[in-house]
Short mmCIF file of C-alpha atoms and ligand atoms in Angstrom, two decimals:
data_model
loop_
_atom_site.label_atom_id
_atom_site.label_comp_id
_atom_site.label_asym_id
_atom_site.label_seq_id
_atom_site.Cartn_x
_atom_site.Cartn_y
_atom_site.Cartn_z
CA MET A 1115 -41.24 -66.50 -10.74
CA SER A 1116 -43.35 -64.09 -8.72
CA SER A 1117 -44.84 -60.93 -10.21
CA VAL A 1118 -43.28 -58.02 -8.40
CA CYS A 1119 -44.80 -54.62 -7.53
CA TYR A 1120 -42.80 -51.43 -7.32
CA PRO A 1121 -41.58 -50.67 -3.80
CA GLU A 1122 -43.35 -48.05 -1.69
CA HIS A 1123 -40.38 -45.89 -0.84
CA MET A 1124 -40.55 -44.01 2.49
CA GLY A 1125 -37.08 -42.48 2.81
CA THR A 1126 -34.79 -42.59 5.83
CA VAL A 1127 -37.32 -42.89 8.65
CA PRO A 1128 -36.05 -43.39 12.23
CA LEU A 1129 -35.68 -47.04 13.25
CA GLU A 1130 -34.89 -48.67 16.57
CA THR A 1131 -33.25 -51.93 17.61
CA LYS A 1132 -32.68 -53.37 21.08
CA ARG A 1133 -29.50 -51.35 21.65
CA LEU A 1134 -29.39 -48.84 18.81
CA ILE A 1135 -31.14 -45.90 17.18
CA LEU A 1136 -30.93 -45.46 13.42
CA ARG A 1137 -31.60 -41.86 12.42
CA ARG A 1138 -30.91 -39.37 9.64
CA PHE A 1139 -27.49 -37.78 9.52
CA ARG A 1140 -27.14 -34.08 10.24
CA ARG A 1141 -24.41 -31.75 8.97
CA SER A 1142 -23.35 -31.28 12.61
CA ASP A 1143 -22.37 -35.00 12.78
CA ALA A 1144 -19.19 -34.27 10.79
CA PRO A 1145 -16.69 -34.18 13.71
CA SER A 1146 -18.10 -37.45 15.19
CA MET A 1147 -18.25 -39.24 11.85
CA PHE A 1148 -14.69 -38.16 11.04
CA ARG A 1149 -13.36 -39.19 14.47
CA ASN A 1150 -15.36 -42.41 14.91
CA TRP A 1151 -14.84 -44.07 11.52
CA ALA A 1152 -14.30 -41.95 8.39
CA SER A 1153 -10.68 -41.09 9.25
CA ASP A 1154 -9.70 -44.70 10.10
CA PRO A 1155 -7.83 -46.53 7.28
CA VAL A 1156 -8.54 -49.89 8.94
CA VAL A 1157 -12.30 -49.29 8.66
CA THR A 1158 -12.04 -48.20 4.99
CA THR A 1159 -9.73 -51.01 3.81
CA TYR A 1160 -12.52 -52.92 2.04
CA LEU A 1161 -14.67 -49.89 1.15
CA MET A 1162 -14.92 -48.03 -2.13
CA TRP A 1163 -14.40 -44.58 -0.62
CA THR A 1164 -11.03 -43.45 0.67
CA THR A 1165 -10.29 -42.46 4.26
CA HIS A 1166 -11.23 -38.84 4.91
CA ALA A 1167 -8.24 -36.54 5.33
CA SER A 1168 -10.11 -33.77 7.16
CA VAL A 1169 -13.44 -32.91 8.80
CA ARG A 1170 -14.04 -30.64 5.80
CA GLU A 1171 -14.16 -33.71 3.57
CA THR A 1172 -16.64 -35.36 5.94
CA LYS A 1173 -18.76 -32.18 5.88
CA ARG A 1174 -18.93 -32.30 2.07
CA VAL A 1175 -20.10 -35.94 2.15
CA LEU A 1176 -22.69 -35.17 4.84
CA SER A 1177 -24.02 -32.21 2.84
CA ARG A 1178 -24.69 -34.55 -0.08
CA TRP A 1179 -26.38 -37.14 2.12
CA VAL A 1180 -28.53 -34.56 3.92
CA SER A 1181 -29.67 -33.05 0.60
CA GLY A 1182 -30.56 -36.57 -0.54
CA TYR A 1183 -33.12 -36.93 2.26
CA SER A 1184 -35.58 -34.89 0.16
CA GLN A 1185 -35.90 -37.98 -2.05
CA SER A 1186 -38.10 -40.82 -0.84
CA ASP A 1187 -35.74 -43.51 -2.17
CA HIS A 1188 -32.66 -42.15 -0.36
CA TYR A 1189 -31.72 -44.38 2.59
CA GLN A 1190 -28.74 -43.36 4.70
CA TRP A 1191 -28.89 -44.01 8.43
CA ALA A 1192 -26.55 -42.88 11.20
CA ILE A 1193 -26.10 -45.60 13.83
CA CYS A 1194 -26.19 -44.36 17.46
CA GLU A 1195 -26.10 -46.28 20.72
CA LYS A 1196 -29.22 -45.72 22.81
CA GLY A 1197 -28.56 -42.93 25.29
CA SER A 1198 -26.07 -41.19 23.00
CA ASP A 1199 -26.59 -39.01 19.95
CA ASP A 1200 -23.04 -39.60 18.69
CA PRO A 1201 -23.01 -41.61 15.42
CA ILE A 1202 -20.69 -44.64 15.48
CA GLY A 1203 -21.27 -45.87 11.92
CA SER A 1204 -23.65 -45.92 8.99
CA ILE A 1205 -25.89 -48.28 7.10
CA SER A 1206 -27.39 -47.36 3.74
CA VAL A 1207 -28.83 -48.36 0.40
CA VAL A 1208 -25.88 -48.13 -1.97
CA ASP A 1209 -27.72 -49.36 -5.06
CA LYS A 1210 -31.33 -50.12 -5.99
CA ASN A 1211 -33.43 -51.33 -8.88
CA ASN A 1212 -37.12 -50.38 -8.66
CA ARG A 1213 -38.08 -52.68 -11.50
CA LEU A 1214 -36.70 -55.61 -9.51
CA ALA A 1215 -37.95 -54.11 -6.22
CA MET A 1216 -34.39 -54.60 -5.00
CA VAL A 1217 -32.15 -52.70 -2.60
CA HIS A 1218 -28.45 -53.28 -2.06
CA ILE A 1219 -27.19 -52.54 1.46
CA GLY A 1220 -23.76 -51.31 2.58
CA TYR A 1221 -22.47 -50.56 6.09
CA CYS A 1222 -19.54 -49.57 8.23
CA LEU A 1223 -18.91 -49.20 11.94
CA GLY A 1224 -16.15 -47.51 13.95
CA ARG A 1225 -13.48 -49.92 15.15
CA ALA A 1226 -14.19 -49.28 18.83
CA TRP A 1227 -17.75 -50.63 18.43
CA GLN A 1228 -17.07 -53.69 16.29
CA GLY A 1229 -17.52 -57.28 17.50
CA ARG A 1230 -20.58 -56.59 19.68
CA GLY A 1231 -23.23 -57.75 17.21
CA TYR A 1232 -24.25 -54.16 16.41
CA MET A 1233 -24.19 -54.43 12.61
CA THR A 1234 -26.16 -57.67 12.64
CA GLU A 1235 -28.77 -55.89 14.76
CA CYS A 1236 -28.90 -53.03 12.20
CA LEU A 1237 -29.09 -55.29 9.15
CA GLU A 1238 -31.85 -57.43 10.70
CA ARG A 1239 -33.85 -54.25 11.37
CA LEU A 1240 -33.37 -52.99 7.80
CA ILE A 1241 -34.44 -56.35 6.41
CA ARG A 1242 -37.67 -56.11 8.42
CA PHE A 1243 -38.20 -52.48 7.34
CA PHE A 1244 -37.61 -53.12 3.64
CA PHE A 1245 -39.81 -56.22 3.45
CA GLU A 1246 -42.63 -55.15 5.77
CA ASP A 1247 -42.84 -51.38 5.14
CA VAL A 1248 -41.22 -50.62 1.76
CA LYS A 1249 -42.27 -53.98 0.29
CA VAL A 1250 -39.17 -54.80 -1.73
CA ASN A 1251 -38.73 -58.27 -3.20
CA ARG A 1252 -34.96 -58.69 -2.84
CA ILE A 1253 -32.34 -57.35 -0.44
CA GLU A 1254 -28.72 -57.99 -1.35
CA ALA A 1255 -25.26 -57.16 -0.08
CA ARG A 1256 -21.73 -58.04 -1.12
CA PHE A 1257 -18.29 -58.23 0.46
CA ASP A 1258 -14.66 -58.88 -0.36
CA PRO A 1259 -13.95 -62.50 0.77
CA ARG A 1260 -10.86 -61.17 2.59
CA ASN A 1261 -13.31 -59.34 4.89
CA PRO A 1262 -15.18 -62.33 6.38
CA ALA A 1263 -16.72 -60.37 9.29
CA SER A 1264 -18.91 -58.57 6.75
CA GLY A 1265 -20.09 -61.83 5.19
CA ARG A 1266 -20.78 -63.17 8.66
CA VAL A 1267 -23.12 -60.23 9.37
CA MET A 1268 -25.08 -61.07 6.20
CA ALA A 1269 -25.30 -64.78 7.10
CA LYS A 1270 -26.32 -64.08 10.71
CA SER A 1271 -29.06 -61.74 9.43
CA GLY A 1272 -30.67 -64.56 7.46
CA MET A 1273 -29.31 -63.79 4.00
CA ILE A 1274 -28.36 -66.64 1.70
CA PHE A 1275 -24.96 -67.01 0.02
CA GLU A 1276 -25.27 -66.76 -3.76
CA GLY A 1277 -21.67 -67.09 -4.89
CA THR A 1278 -18.52 -65.17 -5.65
CA HIS A 1279 -17.86 -63.12 -8.79
CA ARG A 1280 -14.17 -63.11 -9.64
CA GLN A 1281 -12.46 -59.72 -9.90
CA ALA A 1282 -15.84 -58.09 -10.35
CA ASP A 1283 -15.51 -55.25 -7.85
CA TYR A 1284 -12.97 -52.83 -6.40
CA ASN A 1285 -12.13 -51.31 -3.05
CA ASN A 1286 -9.17 -49.56 -1.44
CA LEU A 1287 -7.03 -52.67 -2.04
CA GLY A 1288 -7.74 -52.57 -5.79
CA ILE A 1289 -9.75 -54.95 -8.00
CA CYS A 1290 -11.20 -57.77 -5.89
CA ASP A 1291 -13.47 -60.80 -5.88
CA THR A 1292 -16.94 -60.09 -4.53
CA SER A 1293 -19.25 -62.50 -2.68
CA PHE A 1294 -23.01 -62.00 -2.76
CA TYR A 1295 -25.63 -62.66 -0.11
CA ALA A 1296 -29.34 -61.96 -0.61
CA ILE A 1297 -32.73 -62.60 0.92
CA LEU A 1298 -36.03 -62.63 -0.99
CA ALA A 1299 -39.45 -61.61 0.30
CA ALA A 1300 -40.48 -65.27 -0.02
CA ASP A 1301 -37.51 -66.39 2.15
CA TYR A 1302 -38.45 -63.77 4.74
CA ARG A 1303 -42.12 -64.79 4.80
CA GLN A 1304 -41.20 -68.45 5.14
CA LYS A 1305 -38.76 -67.71 7.97
CA ASN A 1306 -41.19 -65.53 9.92
CA HIS A 1307 -44.56 -67.06 9.21
CA GLY A 1308 -43.61 -70.67 8.53
C1 COA B 141 -17.89 -55.69 8.91
C2 COA B 141 -18.50 -54.93 10.07
C3 COA B 141 -19.64 -54.08 9.59
C4 COA B 141 -19.02 -55.91 11.13
O1 COA B 141 -19.73 -55.19 12.14
P1 COA B 141 -19.85 -55.79 13.62
O2 COA B 141 -20.86 -54.99 14.36
O3 COA B 141 -18.50 -55.93 14.20
O4 COA B 141 -20.46 -57.23 13.26
P2 COA B 141 -21.14 -58.26 14.27
O5 COA B 141 -20.51 -58.11 15.62
O6 COA B 141 -22.61 -58.11 14.15
O7 COA B 141 -20.73 -59.65 13.61
C5 COA B 141 -19.41 -59.88 13.19
C6 COA B 141 -19.19 -61.37 13.01
O8 COA B 141 -18.00 -61.57 12.25
C7 COA B 141 -17.14 -62.44 12.96
N1 COA B 141 -15.77 -62.09 12.61
C8 COA B 141 -15.06 -61.02 12.98
N2 COA B 141 -13.83 -61.08 12.44
C9 COA B 141 -13.79 -62.20 11.68
C10 COA B 141 -12.80 -62.83 10.89
N3 COA B 141 -11.60 -62.28 10.70
N4 COA B 141 -13.10 -64.00 10.28
C11 COA B 141 -14.32 -64.57 10.41
N5 COA B 141 -15.31 -64.02 11.17
C12 COA B 141 -15.04 -62.85 11.79
C13 COA B 141 -17.47 -62.19 14.41
O9 COA B 141 -17.01 -63.25 15.23
C14 COA B 141 -19.00 -62.11 14.32
O10 COA B 141 -19.57 -63.38 14.14
P3 COA B 141 -20.17 -64.26 15.38
O11 COA B 141 -21.24 -63.42 16.01
O12 COA B 141 -20.69 -65.50 14.73
O13 COA B 141 -19.04 -64.50 16.33
C15 COA B 141 -17.46 -54.00 10.76
O14 COA B 141 -16.35 -54.79 11.11
C16 COA B 141 -16.99 -52.88 9.86
O15 COA B 141 -17.64 -51.85 9.79
N6 COA B 141 -15.85 -53.07 9.19
C17 COA B 141 -15.28 -52.00 8.37
C18 COA B 141 -16.15 -51.59 7.21
C19 COA B 141 -16.55 -52.78 6.35
O16 COA B 141 -15.73 -53.65 6.07
N7 COA B 141 -17.81 -52.78 5.93
C20 COA B 141 -18.35 -53.84 5.11
C21 COA B 141 -17.97 -53.64 3.68
S1 COA B 141 -18.72 -54.90 2.66
#
């Protein structure tokens, strides 16, 4: 086993991919976030939070996220297409363990923008950021096996399947099985530097 150092948290800094900008949310994003994904029950089917009933609800969530940016271990990015400032989804750290130098990633994207490889692009960028800049040791994510597109994003981003825990999670469909993918700093180094 490797000896692990604590991560060097940097907070939600702006990141760029080929087609996308990842930036901090602003309170003024509420109407776009509500319209583009938070109000869509198809998008939230496999998520732990329920579909927003009003822009007011979205504003409350955004207020919490924006306040969180004062902490250096708060990671919550709005996903925007280059050339537009309108957020179309989010990608964030939903759990972390500093002692393990581990972050757990979650994401969602508006239906109109799915199937274009966007989330894979985001997750690949976060993997680079967390290994190269924050210096974590493990990045993990999990999904309901009935939502294979999410697992596919993890696999395409270079994460390794670690197994399925039975009835170990919940989402808007109730208690569910949960499948884990993860990538270690050593996997990343091997992949990128041979
Ligand atoms: C899951 C989600 C993030 C994927 O984002 P995306 O930008 O569409 O993902 P990508 O285009 O990068 O990749 C999706 C992959 O899943 C595949 N896929 C889509 N539907 C699938 C299905 N029903 N079965 C198997 N694979 C599927 C796509 O073909 C693609 O793989 P490919 O490139 O090998 O063809 C998006 O659908 C989403 O936000 N869903 C709602 C919220 C959610 O479920 N979040 C994850 C919770 S764990």
